Amino acid sequence: IRTGYTCLGWNTLANGTGINYADGALYSFEADITLYAKWTTLPTHTVTFNANGGIGTMTPQVENVPTALALNTFTRTGYTFAGWNTLANGTGTNYANGASYSFSVDITLYAKWTANSYTITFNSNGGSAVGAITQPFGSAVSAPTAPTKTGNTFGGWYSDAGLNTAYTFTTMPAADITLYAKWTANSYTITFNSNGGSAVAA
């Protein structure tokens, strides 16, 4: 055996220009000879890497012997790389990052991605406590039950402590965030009964 080569038989000269003998061929044994193995290079094959929703570039890998796959350099916001698969939907054959591949055929390997989980924390600004929400990136998320605060009306959640930007709940963001409750003080009336005295405005 010779790594990266296939044996084509034997020859009476090292450079292969002598008499050929097939592997297992009949020899007369009328004289001593040295037979030299004849080698031909194995054909190369290519592994093409597909980001499958990620970003970046990876040069196709070309080899003709079992070799470790090039390490992934693709990235995808909100996701962690989870290896390679021979199908884009992940139902084919899996290959770990840096796993050995035979390079016996050309293939395309698709990046597999796992959505990261992130947390939305709620600052009620003096209102009742609201539990945090932790979900995978991109999953649908709904607003929690509104907090309460004596003498105030809840005015929604805001993405900044200054209450300048209202937050809309759609899907989980690609980072941990804190939302802040906005409150509007309620107006109430004190009415005065003068019990026969002069009137006093409310």
PDB file of N, CA and C in Angstrom, residues 84-172:
ATOM      1  N   TRP A  84     -21.678  19.435  10.353  1.00  0.00           N
ATOM      2  CA  TRP A  84     -22.029  19.409   8.926  1.00  0.00           C
ATOM      3  C   TRP A  84     -22.996  18.283   8.639  1.00  0.00           C
ATOM      4  N   ASN A  85     -23.737  18.442   7.557  1.00  0.00           N
ATOM      5  CA  ASN A  85     -24.629  17.385   7.105  1.00  0.00           C
ATOM      6  C   ASN A  85     -24.631  17.373   5.577  1.00  0.00           C
ATOM      7  N   THR A  86     -24.869  16.192   5.006  1.00  0.00           N
ATOM      8  CA  THR A  86     -24.860  16.065   3.545  1.00  0.00           C
ATOM      9  C   THR A  86     -26.133  16.609   2.909  1.00  0.00           C
ATOM     10  N   LEU A  87     -27.143  16.953   3.718  1.00  0.00           N
ATOM     11  CA  LEU A  87     -28.372  17.554   3.198  1.00  0.00           C
ATOM     12  C   LEU A  87     -28.643  18.864   3.914  1.00  0.00           C
ATOM     13  N   ALA A  88     -29.206  19.820   3.193  1.00  0.00           N
ATOM     14  CA  ALA A  88     -29.456  21.143   3.756  1.00  0.00           C
ATOM     15  C   ALA A  88     -30.421  21.097   4.932  1.00  0.00           C
ATOM     16  N   ASN A  89     -31.350  20.139   4.916  1.00  0.00           N
ATOM     17  CA  ASN A  89     -32.340  20.053   6.003  1.00  0.00           C
ATOM     18  C   ASN A  89     -31.828  19.247   7.196  1.00  0.00           C
ATOM     19  N   GLY A  90     -30.583  18.777   7.119  1.00  0.00           N
ATOM     20  CA  GLY A  90     -29.981  18.089   8.260  1.00  0.00           C
ATOM     21  C   GLY A  90     -30.361  16.643   8.432  1.00  0.00           C
ATOM     22  N   THR A  91     -31.022  16.033   7.440  1.00  0.00           N
ATOM     23  CA  THR A  91     -31.477  14.641   7.580  1.00  0.00           C
ATOM     24  C   THR A  91     -30.532  13.644   6.915  1.00  0.00           C
ATOM     25  N   GLY A  92     -29.401  14.140   6.409  1.00  0.00           N
ATOM     26  CA  GLY A  92     -28.436  13.253   5.768  1.00  0.00           C
ATOM     27  C   GLY A  92     -27.407  12.728   6.748  1.00  0.00           C
ATOM     28  N   THR A  93     -26.190  12.530   6.267  1.00  0.00           N
ATOM     29  CA  THR A  93     -25.095  12.030   7.096  1.00  0.00           C
ATOM     30  C   THR A  93     -24.404  13.194   7.796  1.00  0.00           C
ATOM     31  N   ASN A  94     -24.197  13.048   9.102  1.00  0.00           N
ATOM     32  CA  ASN A  94     -23.551  14.096   9.892  1.00  0.00           C
ATOM     33  C   ASN A  94     -22.037  13.943   9.898  1.00  0.00           C
ATOM     34  N   TYR A  95     -21.349  15.082   9.930  1.00  0.00           N
ATOM     35  CA  TYR A  95     -19.903  15.114  10.118  1.00  0.00           C
ATOM     36  C   TYR A  95     -19.593  16.183  11.159  1.00  0.00           C
ATOM     37  N   ALA A  96     -18.835  15.814  12.178  1.00  0.00           N
ATOM     38  CA  ALA A  96     -18.445  16.788  13.192  1.00  0.00           C
ATOM     39  C   ALA A  96     -17.448  17.776  12.605  1.00  0.00           C
ATOM     40  N   ASN A  97     -17.317  18.914  13.256  1.00  0.00           N
ATOM     41  CA  ASN A  97     -16.331  19.908  12.834  1.00  0.00           C
ATOM     42  C   ASN A  97     -14.928  19.295  12.925  1.00  0.00           C
ATOM     43  N   GLY A  98     -14.201  19.277  11.813  1.00  0.00           N
ATOM     44  CA  GLY A  98     -12.861  18.708  11.796  1.00  0.00           C
ATOM     45  C   GLY A  98     -12.805  17.196  11.696  1.00  0.00           C
ATOM     46  N   ALA A  99     -13.945  16.549  11.457  1.00  0.00           N
ATOM     47  CA  ALA A  99     -13.966  15.085  11.328  1.00  0.00           C
ATOM     48  C   ALA A  99     -13.220  14.643  10.082  1.00  0.00           C
ATOM     49  N   SER A 100     -12.798  13.392  10.055  1.00  0.00           N
ATOM     50  CA  SER A 100     -12.100  12.841   8.894  1.00  0.00           C
ATOM     51  C   SER A 100     -13.111  12.471   7.813  1.00  0.00           C
ATOM     52  N   TYR A 101     -12.740  12.761   6.564  1.00  0.00           N
ATOM     53  CA  TYR A 101     -13.562  12.374   5.415  1.00  0.00           C
ATOM     54  C   TYR A 101     -12.690  11.605   4.439  1.00  0.00           C
ATOM     55  N   SER A 102     -13.259  10.588   3.801  1.00  0.00           N
ATOM     56  CA  SER A 102     -12.494   9.690   2.934  1.00  0.00           C
ATOM     57  C   SER A 102     -12.019  10.338   1.643  1.00  0.00           C
ATOM     58  N   PHE A 103     -12.722  11.361   1.182  1.00  0.00           N
ATOM     59  CA  PHE A 103     -12.435  12.004  -0.106  1.00  0.00           C
ATOM     60  C   PHE A 103     -12.471  10.999  -1.259  1.00  0.00           C
ATOM     61  N   SER A 104     -13.379  10.040  -1.131  1.00  0.00           N
ATOM     62  CA  SER A 104     -13.558   9.051  -2.194  1.00  0.00           C
ATOM     63  C   SER A 104     -14.575   9.510  -3.237  1.00  0.00           C
ATOM     64  N   VAL A 105     -15.398  10.491  -2.867  1.00  0.00           N
ATOM     65  CA  VAL A 105     -16.359  11.080  -3.808  1.00  0.00           C
ATOM     66  C   VAL A 105     -16.482  12.572  -3.515  1.00  0.00           C
ATOM     67  N   ASP A 106     -16.962  13.321  -4.507  1.00  0.00           N
ATOM     68  CA  ASP A 106     -17.249  14.736  -4.303  1.00  0.00           C
ATOM     69  C   ASP A 106     -18.538  14.873  -3.497  1.00  0.00           C
ATOM     70  N   ILE A 107     -18.561  15.782  -2.524  1.00  0.00           N
ATOM     71  CA  ILE A 107     -19.796  16.040  -1.777  1.00  0.00           C
ATOM     72  C   ILE A 107     -19.877  17.518  -1.422  1.00  0.00           C
ATOM     73  N   THR A 108     -21.091  17.944  -1.113  1.00  0.00           N
ATOM     74  CA  THR A 108     -21.321  19.262  -0.519  1.00  0.00           C
ATOM     75  C   THR A 108     -21.769  19.042   0.918  1.00  0.00           C
ATOM     76  N   LEU A 109     -21.133  19.744   1.838  1.00  0.00           N
ATOM     77  CA  LEU A 109     -21.513  19.667   3.242  1.00  0.00           C
ATOM     78  C   LEU A 109     -22.190  20.976   3.645  1.00  0.00           C
ATOM     79  N   TYR A 110     -23.348  20.841   4.296  1.00  0.00           N
ATOM     80  CA  TYR A 110     -24.140  21.993   4.715  1.00  0.00           C
ATOM     81  C   TYR A 110     -23.964  22.225   6.212  1.00  0.00           C
ATOM     82  N   ALA A 111     -23.742  23.475   6.570  1.00  0.00           N
ATOM     83  CA  ALA A 111     -23.613  23.817   7.984  1.00  0.00           C
ATOM     84  C   ALA A 111     -24.928  23.544   8.705  1.00  0.00           C
ATOM     85  N   LYS A 112     -24.811  22.975   9.909  1.00  0.00           N
ATOM     86  CA  LYS A 112     -25.980  22.774  10.768  1.00  0.00           C
ATOM     87  C   LYS A 112     -25.946  23.849  11.853  1.00  0.00           C
ATOM     88  N   TRP A 113     -27.103  24.429  12.137  1.00  0.00           N
ATOM     89  CA  TRP A 113     -27.175  25.526  13.099  1.00  0.00           C
ATOM     90  C   TRP A 113     -28.194  25.210  14.188  1.00  0.00           C
ATOM     91  N   THR A 114     -27.841  25.550  15.414  1.00  0.00           N
ATOM     92  CA  THR A 114     -28.752  25.419  16.553  1.00  0.00           C
ATOM     93  C   THR A 114     -29.043  26.813  17.088  1.00  0.00           C
ATOM     94  N   ALA A 115     -30.320  27.155  17.198  1.00  0.00           N
ATOM     95  CA  ALA A 115     -30.697  28.484  17.682  1.00  0.00           C
ATOM     96  C   ALA A 115     -30.288  28.643  19.148  1.00  0.00           C
ATOM     97  N   ASN A 116     -29.629  29.772  19.452  1.00  0.00           N
ATOM     98  CA  ASN A 116     -29.275  30.088  20.838  1.00  0.00           C
ATOM     99  C   ASN A 116     -30.518  30.547  21.593  1.00  0.00           C
ATOM    100  N   SER A 117     -30.511  30.356  22.892  1.00  0.00           N
ATOM    101  CA  SER A 117     -31.596  30.866  23.724  1.00  0.00           C
ATOM    102  C   SER A 117     -31.166  32.184  24.360  1.00  0.00           C
ATOM    103  N   TYR A 118     -32.090  33.129  24.387  1.00  0.00           N
ATOM    104  CA  TYR A 118     -31.815  34.435  24.985  1.00  0.00           C
ATOM    105  C   TYR A 118     -32.926  34.783  25.970  1.00  0.00           C
ATOM    106  N   THR A 119     -32.663  35.791  26.803  1.00  0.00           N
ATOM    107  CA  THR A 119     -33.587  36.138  27.884  1.00  0.00           C
ATOM    108  C   THR A 119     -34.031  37.586  27.780  1.00  0.00           C
ATOM    109  N   ILE A 120     -35.350  37.788  27.916  1.00  0.00           N
ATOM    110  CA  ILE A 120     -35.917  39.127  28.053  1.00  0.00           C
ATOM    111  C   ILE A 120     -36.224  39.329  29.530  1.00  0.00           C
ATOM    112  N   THR A 121     -35.582  40.322  30.147  1.00  0.00           N
ATOM    113  CA  THR A 121     -35.805  40.653  31.557  1.00  0.00           C
ATOM    114  C   THR A 121     -36.663  41.907  31.630  1.00  0.00           C
ATOM    115  N   PHE A 122     -37.578  41.936  32.606  1.00  0.00           N
ATOM    116  CA  PHE A 122     -38.529  43.048  32.710  1.00  0.00           C
ATOM    117  C   PHE A 122     -38.261  43.874  33.971  1.00  0.00           C
ATOM    118  N   ASN A 123     -38.075  45.171  33.756  1.00  0.00           N
ATOM    119  CA  ASN A 123     -37.932  46.120  34.854  1.00  0.00           C
ATOM    120  C   ASN A 123     -39.258  46.863  34.975  1.00  0.00           C
ATOM    121  N   SER A 124     -39.994  46.593  36.051  1.00  0.00           N
ATOM    122  CA  SER A 124     -41.356  47.129  36.184  1.00  0.00           C
ATOM    123  C   SER A 124     -41.389  48.569  36.675  1.00  0.00           C
ATOM    124  N   ASN A 125     -40.244  49.158  36.931  1.00  0.00           N
ATOM    125  CA  ASN A 125     -40.203  50.566  37.363  1.00  0.00           C
ATOM    126  C   ASN A 125     -41.159  50.846  38.521  1.00  0.00           C
ATOM    127  N   GLY A 126     -41.086  49.991  39.525  1.00  0.00           N
ATOM    128  CA  GLY A 126     -41.919  50.202  40.701  1.00  0.00           C
ATOM    129  C   GLY A 126     -43.225  49.436  40.685  1.00  0.00           C
ATOM    130  N   GLY A 127     -43.557  48.802  39.579  1.00  0.00           N
ATOM    131  CA  GLY A 127     -44.774  47.999  39.496  1.00  0.00           C
ATOM    132  C   GLY A 127     -44.532  46.578  39.994  1.00  0.00           C
ATOM    133  N   SER A 128     -45.551  45.756  39.870  1.00  0.00           N
ATOM    134  CA  SER A 128     -45.434  44.362  40.294  1.00  0.00           C
ATOM    135  C   SER A 128     -44.417  43.625  39.431  1.00  0.00           C
ATOM    136  N   ALA A 129     -43.785  42.599  40.028  1.00  0.00           N
ATOM    137  CA  ALA A 129     -42.720  41.871  39.343  1.00  0.00           C
ATOM    138  C   ALA A 129     -43.268  41.079  38.157  1.00  0.00           C
ATOM    139  N   VAL A 130     -42.463  40.998  37.103  1.00  0.00           N
ATOM    140  CA  VAL A 130     -42.801  40.212  35.911  1.00  0.00           C
ATOM    141  C   VAL A 130     -41.629  39.269  35.635  1.00  0.00           C
ATOM    142  N   GLY A 131     -41.930  37.975  35.504  1.00  0.00           N
ATOM    143  CA  GLY A 131     -40.892  36.982  35.289  1.00  0.00           C
ATOM    144  C   GLY A 131     -40.221  37.117  33.929  1.00  0.00           C
ATOM    145  N   ALA A 132     -38.941  36.787  33.889  1.00  0.00           N
ATOM    146  CA  ALA A 132     -38.183  36.840  32.636  1.00  0.00           C
ATOM    147  C   ALA A 132     -38.668  35.765  31.664  1.00  0.00           C
ATOM    148  N   ILE A 133     -38.435  35.993  30.382  1.00  0.00           N
ATOM    149  CA  ILE A 133     -38.772  35.036  29.325  1.00  0.00           C
ATOM    150  C   ILE A 133     -37.472  34.571  28.676  1.00  0.00           C
ATOM    151  N   THR A 134     -37.248  33.254  28.633  1.00  0.00           N
ATOM    152  CA  THR A 134     -36.073  32.678  27.970  1.00  0.00           C
ATOM    153  C   THR A 134     -36.544  31.723  26.890  1.00  0.00           C
ATOM    154  N   GLN A 135     -36.165  31.996  25.654  1.00  0.00           N
ATOM    155  CA  GLN A 135     -36.579  31.175  24.502  1.00  0.00           C
ATOM    156  C   GLN A 135     -35.481  31.181  23.445  1.00  0.00           C
ATOM    157  N   PRO A 136     -35.556  30.223  22.480  1.00  0.00           N
ATOM    158  CA  PRO A 136     -34.589  30.207  21.380  1.00  0.00           C
ATOM    159  C   PRO A 136     -34.768  31.422  20.469  1.00  0.00           C
ATOM    160  N   PHE A 137     -33.646  31.865  19.908  1.00  0.00           N
ATOM    161  CA  PHE A 137     -33.688  32.967  18.957  1.00  0.00           C
ATOM    162  C   PHE A 137     -34.644  32.661  17.809  1.00  0.00           C
ATOM    163  N   GLY A 138     -35.433  33.664  17.428  1.00  0.00           N
ATOM    164  CA  GLY A 138     -36.341  33.527  16.302  1.00  0.00           C
ATOM    165  C   GLY A 138     -37.677  32.910  16.625  1.00  0.00           C
ATOM    166  N   SER A 139     -37.840  32.353  17.844  1.00  0.00           N
ATOM    167  CA  SER A 139     -39.130  31.749  18.196  1.00  0.00           C
ATOM    168  C   SER A 139     -40.131  32.852  18.530  1.00  0.00           C
ATOM    169  N   ALA A 140     -41.398  32.577  18.288  1.00  0.00           N
ATOM    170  CA  ALA A 140     -42.452  33.565  18.549  1.00  0.00           C
ATOM    171  C   ALA A 140     -42.526  33.858  20.044  1.00  0.00           C
ATOM    172  N   VAL A 141     -42.634  35.128  20.388  1.00  0.00           N
ATOM    173  CA  VAL A 141     -42.717  35.522  21.794  1.00  0.00           C
ATOM    174  C   VAL A 141     -43.854  36.524  21.968  1.00  0.00           C
ATOM    175  N   SER A 142     -44.602  36.339  23.042  1.00  0.00           N
ATOM    176  CA  SER A 142     -45.742  37.218  23.334  1.00  0.00           C
ATOM    177  C   SER A 142     -45.447  38.052  24.573  1.00  0.00           C
ATOM    178  N   ALA A 143     -46.102  39.186  24.655  1.00  0.00           N
ATOM    179  CA  ALA A 143     -45.936  40.050  25.821  1.00  0.00           C
ATOM    180  C   ALA A 143     -46.471  39.337  27.066  1.00  0.00           C
ATOM    181  N   PRO A 144     -45.809  39.514  28.201  1.00  0.00           N
ATOM    182  CA  PRO A 144     -46.301  38.897  29.440  1.00  0.00           C
ATOM    183  C   PRO A 144     -47.530  39.637  29.952  1.00  0.00           C
ATOM    184  N   THR A 145     -48.154  39.082  30.970  1.00  0.00           N
ATOM    185  CA  THR A 145     -49.269  39.766  31.616  1.00  0.00           C
ATOM    186  C   THR A 145     -48.771  41.101  32.164  1.00  0.00           C
ATOM    187  N   ALA A 146     -49.502  42.150  31.909  1.00  0.00           N
ATOM    188  CA  ALA A 146     -49.068  43.494  32.295  1.00  0.00           C
ATOM    189  C   ALA A 146     -48.932  43.605  33.807  1.00  0.00           C
ATOM    190  N   PRO A 147     -47.908  44.309  34.282  1.00  0.00           N
ATOM    191  CA  PRO A 147     -47.765  44.533  35.720  1.00  0.00           C
ATOM    192  C   PRO A 147     -48.782  45.566  36.200  1.00  0.00           C
ATOM    193  N   THR A 148     -48.856  45.723  37.486  1.00  0.00           N
ATOM    194  CA  THR A 148     -49.747  46.722  38.072  1.00  0.00           C
ATOM    195  C   THR A 148     -48.953  47.619  39.011  1.00  0.00           C
ATOM    196  N   LYS A 149     -49.457  48.835  39.187  1.00  0.00           N
ATOM    197  CA  LYS A 149     -48.818  49.791  40.096  1.00  0.00           C
ATOM    198  C   LYS A 149     -49.906  50.724  40.619  1.00  0.00           C
ATOM    199  N   THR A 150     -50.054  50.779  41.928  1.00  0.00           N
ATOM    200  CA  THR A 150     -51.115  51.563  42.549  1.00  0.00           C
ATOM    201  C   THR A 150     -51.083  53.018  42.073  1.00  0.00           C
ATOM    202  N   GLY A 151     -52.224  53.475  41.605  1.00  0.00           N
ATOM    203  CA  GLY A 151     -52.353  54.865  41.191  1.00  0.00           C
ATOM    204  C   GLY A 151     -51.827  55.154  39.808  1.00  0.00           C
ATOM    205  N   ASN A 152     -51.478  54.108  39.065  1.00  0.00           N
ATOM    206  CA  ASN A 152     -50.907  54.305  37.735  1.00  0.00           C
ATOM    207  C   ASN A 152     -51.550  53.379  36.714  1.00  0.00           C
ATOM    208  N   THR A 153     -51.470  53.798  35.438  1.00  0.00           N
ATOM    209  CA  THR A 153     -51.919  52.960  34.332  1.00  0.00           C
ATOM    210  C   THR A 153     -50.692  52.542  33.532  1.00  0.00           C
ATOM    211  N   PHE A 154     -50.613  51.228  33.256  1.00  0.00           N
ATOM    212  CA  PHE A 154     -49.478  50.684  32.518  1.00  0.00           C
ATOM    213  C   PHE A 154     -49.514  51.177  31.076  1.00  0.00           C
ATOM    214  N   GLY A 155     -48.358  51.643  30.576  1.00  0.00           N
ATOM    215  CA  GLY A 155     -48.298  52.211  29.234  1.00  0.00           C
ATOM    216  C   GLY A 155     -47.434  51.425  28.272  1.00  0.00           C
ATOM    217  N   GLY A 156     -47.140  50.172  28.590  1.00  0.00           N
ATOM    218  CA  GLY A 156     -46.372  49.338  27.675  1.00  0.00           C
ATOM    219  C   GLY A 156     -44.916  49.199  28.090  1.00  0.00           C
ATOM    220  N   TRP A 157     -44.213  48.391  27.297  1.00  0.00           N
ATOM    221  CA  TRP A 157     -42.792  48.121  27.560  1.00  0.00           C
ATOM    222  C   TRP A 157     -41.922  48.901  26.573  1.00  0.00           C
ATOM    223  N   TYR A 158     -40.786  49.363  27.081  1.00  0.00           N
ATOM    224  CA  TYR A 158     -39.863  50.159  26.287  1.00  0.00           C
ATOM    225  C   TYR A 158     -38.465  49.546  26.356  1.00  0.00           C
ATOM    226  N   SER A 159     -37.733  49.702  25.266  1.00  0.00           N
ATOM    227  CA  SER A 159     -36.419  49.062  25.182  1.00  0.00           C
ATOM    228  C   SER A 159     -35.311  49.898  25.802  1.00  0.00           C
ATOM    229  N   ASP A 160     -35.621  51.103  26.279  1.00  0.00           N
ATOM    230  CA  ASP A 160     -34.609  51.955  26.910  1.00  0.00           C
ATOM    231  C   ASP A 160     -35.163  52.522  28.207  1.00  0.00           C
ATOM    232  N   ALA A 161     -34.244  52.755  29.152  1.00  0.00           N
ATOM    233  CA  ALA A 161     -34.654  53.253  30.461  1.00  0.00           C
ATOM    234  C   ALA A 161     -35.287  54.636  30.376  1.00  0.00           C
ATOM    235  N   GLY A 162     -34.967  55.389  29.320  1.00  0.00           N
ATOM    236  CA  GLY A 162     -35.554  56.702  29.144  1.00  0.00           C
ATOM    237  C   GLY A 162     -36.962  56.674  28.578  1.00  0.00           C
ATOM    238  N   LEU A 163     -37.455  55.487  28.267  1.00  0.00           N
ATOM    239  CA  LEU A 163     -38.824  55.284  27.769  1.00  0.00           C
ATOM    240  C   LEU A 163     -39.084  56.060  26.476  1.00  0.00           C
ATOM    241  N   ASN A 164     -38.123  55.973  25.563  1.00  0.00           N
ATOM    242  CA  ASN A 164     -38.272  56.666  24.276  1.00  0.00           C
ATOM    243  C   ASN A 164     -38.705  55.738  23.144  1.00  0.00           C
ATOM    244  N   THR A 165     -38.375  54.441  23.266  1.00  0.00           N
ATOM    245  CA  THR A 165     -38.643  53.517  22.164  1.00  0.00           C
ATOM    246  C   THR A 165     -39.522  52.362  22.640  1.00  0.00           C
ATOM    247  N   ALA A 166     -40.760  52.339  22.159  1.00  0.00           N
ATOM    248  CA  ALA A 166     -41.683  51.260  22.529  1.00  0.00           C
ATOM    249  C   ALA A 166     -41.222  49.948  21.915  1.00  0.00           C
ATOM    250  N   TYR A 167     -41.398  48.868  22.646  1.00  0.00           N
ATOM    251  CA  TYR A 167     -40.954  47.553  22.176  1.00  0.00           C
ATOM    252  C   TYR A 167     -42.145  46.751  21.664  1.00  0.00           C
ATOM    253  N   THR A 168     -41.968  46.132  20.479  1.00  0.00           N
ATOM    254  CA  THR A 168     -42.999  45.285  19.891  1.00  0.00           C
ATOM    255  C   THR A 168     -42.585  43.827  20.017  1.00  0.00           C
ATOM    256  N   PHE A 169     -43.447  43.010  20.567  1.00  0.00           N
ATOM    257  CA  PHE A 169     -43.165  41.589  20.744  1.00  0.00           C
ATOM    258  C   PHE A 169     -43.497  40.833  19.461  1.00  0.00           C
ATOM    259  N   THR A 170     -42.491  40.201  18.875  1.00  0.00           N
ATOM    260  CA  THR A 170     -42.694  39.384  17.676  1.00  0.00           C
ATOM    261  C   THR A 170     -41.970  38.061  17.838  1.00  0.00           C
ATOM    262  N   THR A 171     -40.637  38.103  17.708  1.00  0.00           N
ATOM    263  CA  THR A 171     -39.804  36.911  17.899  1.00  0.00           C
ATOM    264  C   THR A 171     -38.652  37.252  18.829  1.00  0.00           C
ATOM    265  N   MET A 172     -38.038  36.199  19.391  1.00  0.00           N
ATOM    266  CA  MET A 172     -36.929  36.416  20.320  1.00  0.00           C
ATOM    267  C   MET A 172     -35.759  37.068  19.599  1.00  0.00           C
TER     268      MET A 172
END
